CSV table of C-alpha atoms in Angstrom, one decimal:
chain,number,residue,atom,x,y,z
A,1,MET,CA,-24.2,15.2,2.0
A,2,ASN,CA,-21.9,17.0,4.4
A,3,ALA,CA,-18.6,15.6,4.1
A,4,GLU,CA,-17.4,17.0,7.2
A,5,GLU,CA,-19.9,16.0,9.3
A,6,ILE,CA,-19.2,12.3,7.8
A,7,ARG,CA,-15.5,12.7,8.8
A,8,THR,CA,-16.4,12.6,12.5
A,9,GLN,CA,-17.9,9.1,12.8
A,10,PHE,CA,-14.1,7.9,11.4
A,11,PRO,CA,-12.0,7.6,14.1
A,12,ILE,CA,-8.7,7.0,11.8
A,13,LEU,CA,-9.1,10.5,10.1
A,14,LYS,CA,-8.7,12.6,13.5
A,15,GLN,CA,-4.8,12.3,13.7
A,16,GLU,CA,-2.1,14.3,13.0
A,17,ILE,CA,0.8,12.7,10.7
A,18,ASN,CA,4.1,14.4,10.4
A,19,GLY,CA,2.2,17.3,12.5
A,20,HIS,CA,-0.1,18.1,10.0
A,21,PRO,CA,-3.8,17.3,10.0
A,22,LEU,CA,-4.5,14.1,8.3
A,23,VAL,CA,-5.1,14.1,4.5
A,24,TYR,CA,-6.4,10.7,3.2
A,25,LEU,CA,-6.4,10.2,-0.3
A,26,ASP,CA,-6.3,6.7,-1.2
A,27,SER,CA,-9.2,5.3,-0.8
A,28,ALA,CA,-8.9,3.0,-3.9
A,29,ALA,CA,-6.6,1.1,-2.3
A,30,SER,CA,-8.7,0.6,0.8
A,31,SER,CA,-11.4,3.4,2.4
A,32,GLN,CA,-11.5,4.0,6.6
A,33,LYS,CA,-13.9,2.5,8.6
A,34,PRO,CA,-16.6,4.7,10.4
A,35,ARG,CA,-17.1,3.7,14.1
A,36,SER,CA,-20.3,2.0,13.4
A,37,VAL,CA,-18.6,-0.8,11.7
A,38,ILE,CA,-15.8,-1.0,14.1
A,39,GLU,CA,-18.6,-1.4,16.7
A,40,ALA,CA,-20.6,-3.6,14.8
A,41,ILE,CA,-17.8,-6.2,14.8
A,42,VAL,CA,-16.5,-5.4,18.0
A,43,ARG,CA,-19.9,-6.3,19.5
A,44,TYR,CA,-20.3,-9.5,17.1
A,45,TYR,CA,-16.9,-10.7,19.5
A,46,GLU,CA,-18.4,-9.6,22.2
A,47,ASN,CA,-21.4,-10.8,22.3
A,48,ASP,CA,-22.4,-13.7,19.1
A,49,HIS,CA,-19.4,-15.7,18.1
A,50,ALA,CA,-19.8,-18.6,17.6
A,51,ASN,CA,-18.9,-21.0,14.6
A,52,VAL,CA,-22.1,-20.8,11.7
A,53,HIS,CA,-24.0,-23.7,10.4
A,54,ARG,CA,-22.8,-26.1,13.2
A,55,GLY,CA,-23.9,-25.8,16.4
A,56,VAL,CA,-27.7,-25.6,17.8
A,57,HIS,CA,-26.8,-23.5,20.9
A,58,THR,CA,-27.6,-20.0,21.2
A,59,LEU,CA,-24.5,-18.3,20.3
A,60,GLY,CA,-24.5,-20.7,17.3
A,61,ALA,CA,-27.7,-19.9,15.9
A,62,ARG,CA,-26.8,-15.5,16.5
A,63,ALA,CA,-24.0,-16.3,14.6
A,64,THR,CA,-25.5,-18.1,11.9
A,65,ASP,CA,-28.7,-15.4,11.7
A,66,ALA,CA,-25.9,-12.7,11.6
A,67,TYR,CA,-23.9,-13.9,8.8
A,68,GLU,CA,-26.8,-15.1,6.4
A,69,GLY,CA,-28.2,-11.5,7.1
A,70,ALA,CA,-25.2,-9.8,6.0
A,71,ARG,CA,-25.5,-12.1,2.8
A,72,GLU,CA,-29.5,-11.2,2.2
A,73,LYS,CA,-28.3,-7.5,3.0
A,74,THR,CA,-25.6,-7.7,0.2
A,75,ALA,CA,-27.6,-9.5,-2.6
A,76,ARG,CA,-30.4,-6.8,-2.0
A,77,PHE,CA,-27.4,-3.7,-1.8
A,78,VAL,CA,-26.0,-5.2,-5.5
A,79,GLY,CA,-29.9,-6.7,-6.6
A,80,ALA,CA,-29.6,-9.7,-6.7
A,81,ALA,CA,-32.4,-11.9,-7.3
A,82,SER,CA,-31.9,-13.7,-4.3
A,83,SER,CA,-28.9,-14.5,-1.5
A,84,GLU,CA,-28.4,-18.0,-3.3
A,85,GLU,CA,-26.5,-15.9,-6.0
A,86,ILE,CA,-24.1,-14.1,-3.5
A,87,VAL,CA,-21.0,-15.9,-2.6
A,88,PHE,CA,-19.0,-14.4,0.1
A,89,THR,CA,-14.8,-14.4,-0.7
A,90,ARG,CA,-12.2,-12.9,0.7
A,91,GLY,CA,-12.5,-10.0,-2.2
A,92,THR,CA,-12.6,-9.0,-5.5
A,93,THR,CA,-9.7,-11.1,-5.8
A,94,THR,CA,-11.1,-14.2,-4.6
A,95,ALA,CA,-13.9,-13.6,-6.7
A,96,LEU,CA,-12.5,-13.4,-9.9
A,97,ASN,CA,-10.1,-16.0,-9.5
A,98,LEU,CA,-13.0,-18.4,-8.5
A,99,VAL,CA,-14.8,-17.6,-11.9
A,100,ALA,CA,-11.4,-18.2,-13.9
A,101,ALA,CA,-10.4,-21.5,-11.7
A,102,SER,CA,-14.1,-22.6,-12.2
A,103,TYR,CA,-16.7,-21.9,-14.2
A,104,ALA,CA,-13.5,-20.6,-17.5
A,105,ARG,CA,-11.9,-23.9,-17.2
A,106,SER,CA,-14.9,-26.0,-17.5
A,107,VAL,CA,-16.4,-24.2,-20.4
A,108,LEU,CA,-13.1,-23.5,-22.6
A,109,ARG,CA,-12.0,-25.2,-25.4
A,110,GLU,CA,-8.7,-25.0,-27.9
A,111,GLY,CA,-9.5,-22.0,-29.4
A,112,ASP,CA,-11.9,-20.4,-27.7
A,113,GLU,CA,-11.3,-16.7,-26.6
A,114,ILE,CA,-11.5,-14.4,-23.3
A,115,VAL,CA,-12.0,-10.9,-23.9
A,116,ILE,CA,-10.8,-8.3,-21.4
A,117,THR,CA,-9.0,-4.5,-21.4
A,118,PRO,CA,-5.5,-3.4,-21.4
A,119,MET,CA,-6.7,-1.0,-18.3
A,120,GLU,CA,-7.4,-4.0,-15.7
A,121,HIS,CA,-6.3,-4.6,-12.8
A,122,HIS,CA,-4.0,-7.6,-12.3
A,123,SER,CA,-6.8,-9.3,-10.5
A,124,ASN,CA,-8.9,-9.5,-14.0
A,125,LEU,CA,-5.9,-9.7,-16.4
A,126,ILE,CA,-3.7,-12.6,-14.6
A,127,PRO,CA,-6.5,-15.3,-13.6
A,128,TRP,CA,-7.5,-14.9,-17.5
A,129,GLN,CA,-3.9,-15.6,-18.5
A,130,GLN,CA,-3.6,-18.7,-16.6
A,131,ALA,CA,-7.4,-20.0,-17.8
A,132,ALA,CA,-6.1,-19.0,-21.5
A,133,LYS,CA,-3.1,-21.2,-21.1
A,134,ALA,CA,-4.9,-24.4,-19.3
A,135,ALA,CA,-7.3,-24.5,-22.0
A,136,GLY,CA,-5.8,-23.6,-25.2
A,137,ALA,CA,-8.1,-20.5,-25.6
A,138,LYS,CA,-6.7,-16.9,-26.7
A,139,LEU,CA,-6.6,-14.4,-24.7
A,140,LYS,CA,-8.3,-10.4,-26.7
A,141,TYR,CA,-8.2,-7.4,-25.8
A,142,ILE,CA,-10.5,-4.2,-26.7
A,143,PRO,CA,-8.0,-1.2,-27.6
A,144,LEU,CA,-8.5,2.0,-25.8
A,145,GLN,CA,-9.0,5.1,-26.8
A,146,PRO,CA,-6.7,7.5,-26.7
A,147,ASP,CA,-8.4,9.1,-23.2
A,148,GLY,CA,-8.7,5.8,-22.1
A,149,THR,CA,-12.4,5.3,-22.6
A,150,ILE,CA,-14.1,2.3,-24.7
A,151,ALA,CA,-15.8,2.4,-28.0
A,152,ILE,CA,-18.6,-0.1,-28.3
A,153,ALA,CA,-17.5,-0.1,-32.3
A,154,ASP,CA,-14.7,-1.7,-30.5
A,155,VAL,CA,-16.0,-4.2,-28.5
A,156,GLU,CA,-18.0,-5.4,-31.3
A,157,ALA,CA,-15.2,-5.7,-33.4
A,158,THR,CA,-13.4,-7.8,-30.7
A,159,VAL,CA,-15.8,-9.6,-29.1
A,160,THR,CA,-16.7,-12.5,-31.9
A,161,GLU,CA,-19.1,-16.1,-31.8
A,162,ARG,CA,-15.5,-17.9,-30.2
A,163,THR,CA,-15.9,-15.6,-27.4
A,164,LYS,CA,-16.6,-17.6,-23.8
A,165,ILE,CA,-15.6,-14.7,-21.6
A,166,VAL,CA,-15.7,-10.8,-21.8
A,167,SER,CA,-14.2,-9.4,-18.3
A,168,VAL,CA,-14.4,-6.2,-17.7
A,169,ALA,CA,-13.6,-3.1,-15.0
A,170,HIS,CA,-16.6,-1.2,-13.9
A,171,VAL,CA,-14.4,2.0,-13.0
A,172,SER,CA,-10.4,2.2,-13.7
A,173,ASN,CA,-8.2,2.1,-10.5
A,174,VAL,CA,-5.7,4.0,-12.5
A,175,LEU,CA,-7.9,6.2,-14.9
A,176,GLY,CA,-11.2,6.7,-13.2
A,177,VAL,CA,-13.2,6.2,-16.1
A,178,VAL,CA,-16.7,4.5,-16.2
A,179,ASN,CA,-17.2,1.8,-18.5
A,180,PRO,CA,-20.3,1.3,-20.1
A,181,VAL,CA,-20.8,-2.1,-19.0
A,182,LYS,CA,-24.5,-2.6,-19.9
A,183,GLU,CA,-23.8,-1.9,-23.3
A,184,ILE,CA,-20.8,-4.3,-23.4
A,185,ALA,CA,-23.0,-6.9,-21.5
A,186,ALA,CA,-25.1,-6.7,-24.6
A,187,VAL,CA,-22.3,-7.6,-27.5
A,188,ALA,CA,-21.3,-10.3,-25.2
A,189,HIS,CA,-24.4,-11.7,-25.2
A,190,ARG,CA,-25.6,-11.7,-28.6
A,191,ASN,CA,-22.3,-13.7,-29.5
A,192,GLY,CA,-22.8,-16.2,-26.7
A,193,ALA,CA,-20.5,-15.3,-23.8
A,194,VAL,CA,-21.0,-14.3,-20.6
A,195,LEU,CA,-20.0,-11.1,-18.8
A,196,VAL,CA,-17.7,-10.4,-15.8
A,197,VAL,CA,-17.5,-7.4,-13.9
A,198,ASP,CA,-14.8,-5.9,-11.6
A,199,GLY,CA,-16.8,-3.7,-9.7
A,200,ALA,CA,-14.4,-3.2,-7.0
A,201,GLN,CA,-14.1,0.7,-7.8
A,202,SER,CA,-17.7,0.8,-8.5
A,203,THR,CA,-19.4,-0.7,-5.9
A,204,PRO,CA,-18.0,1.9,-3.3
A,205,HIS,CA,-18.8,5.1,-5.4
A,206,MET,CA,-22.6,4.7,-7.0
A,207,ARG,CA,-25.8,2.2,-6.9
A,208,ILE,CA,-25.1,-1.1,-8.2
A,209,ASN,CA,-28.1,-3.4,-10.2
A,210,VAL,CA,-26.5,-6.3,-11.2
A,211,GLN,CA,-29.7,-6.9,-13.2
A,212,GLU,CA,-30.1,-3.8,-14.7
A,213,LEU,CA,-26.5,-4.0,-15.9
A,214,ASP,CA,-27.2,-7.3,-17.1
A,215,CYS,CA,-23.8,-9.1,-16.0
A,216,ASP,CA,-23.3,-12.3,-15.4
A,217,PHE,CA,-20.7,-12.4,-12.5
A,218,PHE,CA,-19.9,-9.1,-10.2
A,219,ALA,CA,-17.0,-8.8,-7.9
A,220,PHE,CA,-16.2,-6.6,-5.1
A,221,SER,CA,-14.4,-5.9,-2.1
A,222,GLY,CA,-15.6,-4.7,1.7
A,223,HIS,CA,-12.5,-2.9,2.3
A,224,LYS,CA,-13.0,-0.4,-0.5
A,225,MET,CA,-16.6,0.5,0.7
A,226,CYS,CA,-15.8,1.4,4.6
A,227,GLY,CA,-16.4,-2.0,5.4
A,228,PRO,CA,-13.5,-4.5,7.2
A,229,THR,CA,-10.3,-6.0,5.1
A,230,GLY,CA,-10.7,-10.2,3.9
A,231,ILE,CA,-14.2,-9.2,2.8
A,232,GLY,CA,-15.9,-9.8,-0.5
A,233,ALA,CA,-18.4,-10.8,-2.8
A,234,LEU,CA,-19.0,-12.7,-6.0
A,235,TYR,CA,-22.5,-12.1,-7.6
A,236,GLY,CA,-23.1,-14.9,-9.9
A,237,ARG,CA,-26.4,-16.0,-11.8
A,238,LYS,CA,-27.7,-18.7,-10.1
A,239,ALA,CA,-27.7,-21.2,-12.8
A,240,LEU,CA,-24.2,-20.4,-13.5
A,241,LEU,CA,-23.2,-20.9,-10.5
A,242,GLU,CA,-25.0,-24.2,-10.0
A,243,SER,CA,-23.0,-25.4,-13.0
A,244,MET,CA,-19.8,-24.4,-11.4
A,245,GLU,CA,-17.7,-27.1,-9.6
A,246,PRO,CA,-15.9,-25.9,-6.3
A,247,ILE,CA,-12.0,-25.2,-6.2
A,248,GLU,CA,-11.8,-25.4,-1.9
A,249,PHE,CA,-12.6,-28.4,-0.3
A,250,GLY,CA,-13.8,-29.0,3.4
A,251,GLY,CA,-16.1,-28.3,5.9
A,252,GLU,CA,-19.5,-27.2,5.2
A,253,MET,CA,-19.0,-27.5,1.5
A,254,ILE,CA,-20.2,-30.6,1.7
A,255,ASP,CA,-23.1,-32.9,1.1
A,256,HIS,CA,-22.1,-36.3,1.7
A,257,VAL,CA,-19.1,-38.0,1.8
A,258,ASP,CA,-17.8,-41.8,1.2
A,259,LEU,CA,-14.1,-43.2,1.4
A,260,TYR,CA,-14.0,-42.6,-2.4
A,261,GLU,CA,-16.6,-40.0,-3.6
A,262,SER,CA,-18.4,-37.2,-2.4
A,263,THR,CA,-20.9,-34.8,-3.3
A,264,TRP,CA,-21.4,-30.6,-2.4
A,265,LYS,CA,-24.0,-28.7,-1.1
A,266,ASP,CA,-26.3,-26.2,-3.1
A,267,VAL,CA,-24.9,-22.8,-3.5
A,268,PRO,CA,-23.6,-20.8,-2.4
A,269,ALA,CA,-22.5,-23.0,0.4
A,270,ARG,CA,-20.1,-25.2,-1.9
A,271,PHE,CA,-17.8,-22.0,-2.5
A,272,GLU,CA,-17.7,-21.4,1.3
A,273,GLY,CA,-15.8,-24.6,2.3
A,274,GLY,CA,-14.3,-24.3,6.1
A,275,THR,CA,-14.9,-21.5,8.7
A,276,PRO,CA,-16.3,-18.7,6.7
A,277,ILE,CA,-15.5,-14.9,7.4
A,278,ILE,CA,-18.3,-14.6,9.9
A,279,ALA,CA,-16.8,-11.5,11.9
A,280,GLY,CA,-15.8,-9.8,8.3
A,281,ALA,CA,-19.7,-10.3,6.7
A,282,VAL,CA,-21.0,-8.4,10.1
A,283,GLY,CA,-18.7,-5.6,9.4
A,284,LEU,CA,-19.9,-5.4,5.8
A,285,ALA,CA,-23.5,-5.3,6.4
A,286,ALA,CA,-23.0,-2.4,8.9
A,287,ALA,CA,-20.9,-0.8,6.2
A,288,ILE,CA,-23.4,-1.4,3.6
A,289,ASP,CA,-25.5,0.0,6.5
A,290,PHE,CA,-23.9,3.4,7.2
A,291,LEU,CA,-23.2,4.2,3.0
A,292,GLU,CA,-27.4,3.5,2.7
A,293,GLN,CA,-28.0,5.9,5.4
A,294,ILE,CA,-26.0,8.3,3.4
A,295,GLY,CA,-27.8,7.4,0.1
A,296,LEU,CA,-24.9,5.8,-2.7
A,297,ASP,CA,-26.8,8.5,-5.5
A,298,GLU,CA,-25.3,11.5,-3.1
A,299,ILE,CA,-21.8,9.7,-2.7
A,300,ASN,CA,-21.9,9.2,-6.5
A,301,ALA,CA,-22.7,12.8,-7.0
A,302,HIS,CA,-20.0,14.2,-3.8
A,303,ASN,CA,-16.9,11.6,-5.7
A,304,GLU,CA,-17.6,12.9,-9.3
A,305,LYS,CA,-17.7,17.0,-7.9
A,306,LEU,CA,-14.5,16.2,-6.1
A,307,ALA,CA,-12.7,14.3,-9.4
A,308,HIS,CA,-14.0,17.0,-11.2
A,309,TYR,CA,-12.2,19.5,-9.0
A,310,ALA,CA,-8.9,17.5,-8.4
A,311,TYR,CA,-8.9,17.7,-12.2
A,312,GLU,CA,-9.1,21.5,-12.8
A,313,ARG,CA,-7.2,22.7,-9.6
A,314,LEU,CA,-3.8,20.0,-10.7
A,315,SER,CA,-4.3,21.0,-14.3
A,316,ALA,CA,-3.9,24.4,-13.3
A,317,ILE,CA,-0.2,23.3,-12.0
A,318,GLU,CA,2.5,23.7,-14.4
A,319,GLY,CA,4.3,20.2,-15.2
A,320,VAL,CA,1.4,18.3,-13.7
A,321,THR,CA,-0.1,15.4,-16.5
A,322,ILE,CA,-3.1,14.0,-15.7
A,323,TYR,CA,-4.5,10.3,-17.0
A,324,GLY,CA,-7.6,9.3,-18.3
A,325,PRO,CA,-10.8,11.4,-19.3
A,326,GLN,CA,-11.9,15.1,-18.2
A,327,HIS,CA,-15.6,13.3,-17.9
A,328,ASN,CA,-16.8,10.2,-16.9
A,329,ARG,CA,-14.7,9.8,-14.5
A,330,THR,CA,-14.9,9.3,-11.0
A,331,GLY,CA,-13.5,8.9,-7.5
A,332,LEU,CA,-9.8,9.5,-8.4
A,333,VAL,CA,-7.4,11.3,-10.1
A,334,THR,CA,-3.9,10.2,-11.3
A,335,PHE,CA,-0.9,12.0,-12.5
A,336,ASN,CA,2.5,12.8,-12.4
A,337,LEU,CA,4.7,15.9,-11.8
A,338,GLY,CA,7.3,16.5,-14.4
A,339,ASP,CA,10.0,13.9,-14.2
A,340,ILE,CA,9.8,13.5,-10.5
A,341,HIS,CA,9.2,9.8,-9.5
A,342,PRO,CA,6.1,8.9,-8.2
A,343,HIS,CA,7.9,7.5,-5.2
A,344,ASP,CA,9.4,11.0,-4.3
A,345,VAL,CA,6.4,12.8,-5.2
A,346,ALA,CA,4.4,11.0,-2.3
A,347,THR,CA,7.4,11.2,0.0
A,348,VAL,CA,7.2,14.9,-0.3
A,349,LEU,CA,3.4,14.9,0.2
A,350,ASP,CA,3.2,12.4,2.7
A,351,ALA,CA,5.6,14.9,4.9
A,352,GLU,CA,2.6,17.4,4.6
A,353,GLY,CA,0.4,14.4,5.9
A,354,ILE,CA,-1.0,14.0,2.7
A,355,ALA,CA,-1.7,10.2,2.1
A,356,ILE,CA,-1.4,9.4,-1.8
A,357,ARG,CA,-0.6,6.2,-3.5
A,358,ALA,CA,2.5,5.9,-5.4
A,359,GLY,CA,3.7,3.2,-8.1
A,360,HIS,CA,2.0,0.8,-11.4
A,361,HIS,CA,-1.2,0.3,-9.6
A,362,CYS,CA,-1.0,-3.1,-9.9
A,363,CYS,CA,-1.6,-2.4,-13.5
A,364,GLN,CA,1.7,-2.7,-15.4
A,365,PRO,CA,-0.2,-3.6,-18.8
A,366,LEU,CA,-1.8,0.0,-19.0
A,367,MET,CA,1.2,2.1,-17.2
A,368,ARG,CA,2.7,0.6,-21.0
A,369,TRP,CA,0.0,1.7,-23.1
A,370,LEU,CA,0.4,5.5,-20.6
A,371,ASN,CA,4.2,5.6,-21.7
A,372,VAL,CA,5.3,5.7,-18.3
A,373,THR,CA,6.6,3.5,-15.5
A,374,ALA,CA,4.3,4.5,-12.6
A,375,THR,CA,2.0,7.6,-11.2
A,376,ALA,CA,0.9,9.0,-8.6
A,377,ARG,CA,-3.1,8.6,-7.8
A,378,ALA,CA,-4.7,10.5,-5.3
A,379,SER,CA,-8.7,8.8,-4.8
A,380,PHE,CA,-11.5,10.4,-3.1
A,381,TYR,CA,-14.4,9.1,-0.9
A,382,LEU,CA,-17.3,10.6,0.8
A,383,TYR,CA,-14.8,11.8,4.4
A,384,ASN,CA,-12.9,14.2,1.9
A,385,THR,CA,-13.8,18.0,0.5
A,386,GLU,CA,-12.6,20.1,-1.5
A,387,ARG,CA,-10.2,22.0,0.9
A,388,ASP,CA,-8.6,18.5,0.9
A,389,ILE,CA,-7.6,18.8,-2.8
A,390,ASP,CA,-6.5,22.5,-2.1
A,391,ARG,CA,-4.4,20.6,0.4
A,392,LEU,CA,-2.9,18.1,-2.3
A,393,ALA,CA,-1.9,21.1,-5.1
A,394,GLU,CA,-0.5,23.3,-2.4
A,395,GLY,CA,1.3,19.9,-1.6
A,396,LEU,CA,2.5,19.6,-5.5
A,397,LEU,CA,3.6,23.1,-5.0
A,398,ARG,CA,5.7,22.4,-2.4
A,399,ALA,CA,7.1,19.1,-4.4
A,400,LYS,CA,7.6,21.1,-7.3
A,401,GLU,CA,9.8,23.7,-5.4
A,402,PHE,CA,11.8,20.6,-3.4
A,403,PHE,CA,12.7,19.3,-6.5
A,404,GLY,CA,13.4,22.6,-9.2
A,405,ASP,CA,14.7,21.7,-12.5
A,406,ALA,CA,13.4,18.2,-12.4
A,407,ILE,CA,10.0,19.4,-13.5
A,408,GLY,CA,11.3,19.7,-17.1
């Protein structure tokens, strides 16, 4: 793949920031959008917009076809058995909350266990805290190896016959590590538990097949994979989705309403009450087309190459500490520069036109495990090049000069 050519398809990347060409290294927070996705959303609003599943007029039919067509495309994209296993949500956070608020609370009993890891994003931690508290269940953590990876022996030692749910990130948004989801699924299933996967950081970068991974639920967001904000999806095995009660109620999710009782539509409609995210689904479908045209295997290889190059380039700078394994990582490098606060590092880099993330990355327990309060993070995508990483390294050298004695 040609990252330089791909970059030309992203209008936002053509600008200068503070007098410098923009280097966008914050795609793990949200990716930029190619012209084809932007135009698909505009085209929908200009030509086809109406509410879905309601009117019998032409615009309503077009909008419904676009929305359900996006669901079918999303199902194929992640390898679901059918489009009925795809629930459109506002994103990964909403999808994980749906599983925790509906499925988990229906199966958990006092003394049961939920197993997660210390590396989880708050969106894959707090919902399980709340589910455990509501049921009187126990929340347990798979310990991490010194480099931040997960050993299957530790999974086997943590998951027991009392475990009902195991939930893990496919890729850590801080460490960049790719977790052994398929092997974790095998351990969970041997003990009668289901596996929930936070795919927010993996879906944009690698080919996903939920049936090959053997997970029971898989959540991801459109805005991290070149799609618009406010749209994502939950994959769930159909039998599990059918066992779940909706957590939001209103139009289009109901089958029959009486004064005192109501019944719900089949899945996935029962989980999509109200006017759905129609334009977002159209944009997500266009993003899938864009990524598949380039090739997910090519994107993954490109991101792994950039992550390795960044690890080597930044490791050569005195005072830089990089977190996570050198290998088995994709798409990002998290680091600190001496005793300089990451916010200060990010501010200096922004003055050079370089956008990175700084803070706890919605992973406060992991920050404590790393024995830091915050870190800086540079994350890469299909429009980044080695020259962008060179610019980052040059910016960090200028930060060292600016702060001087703070590098200790």
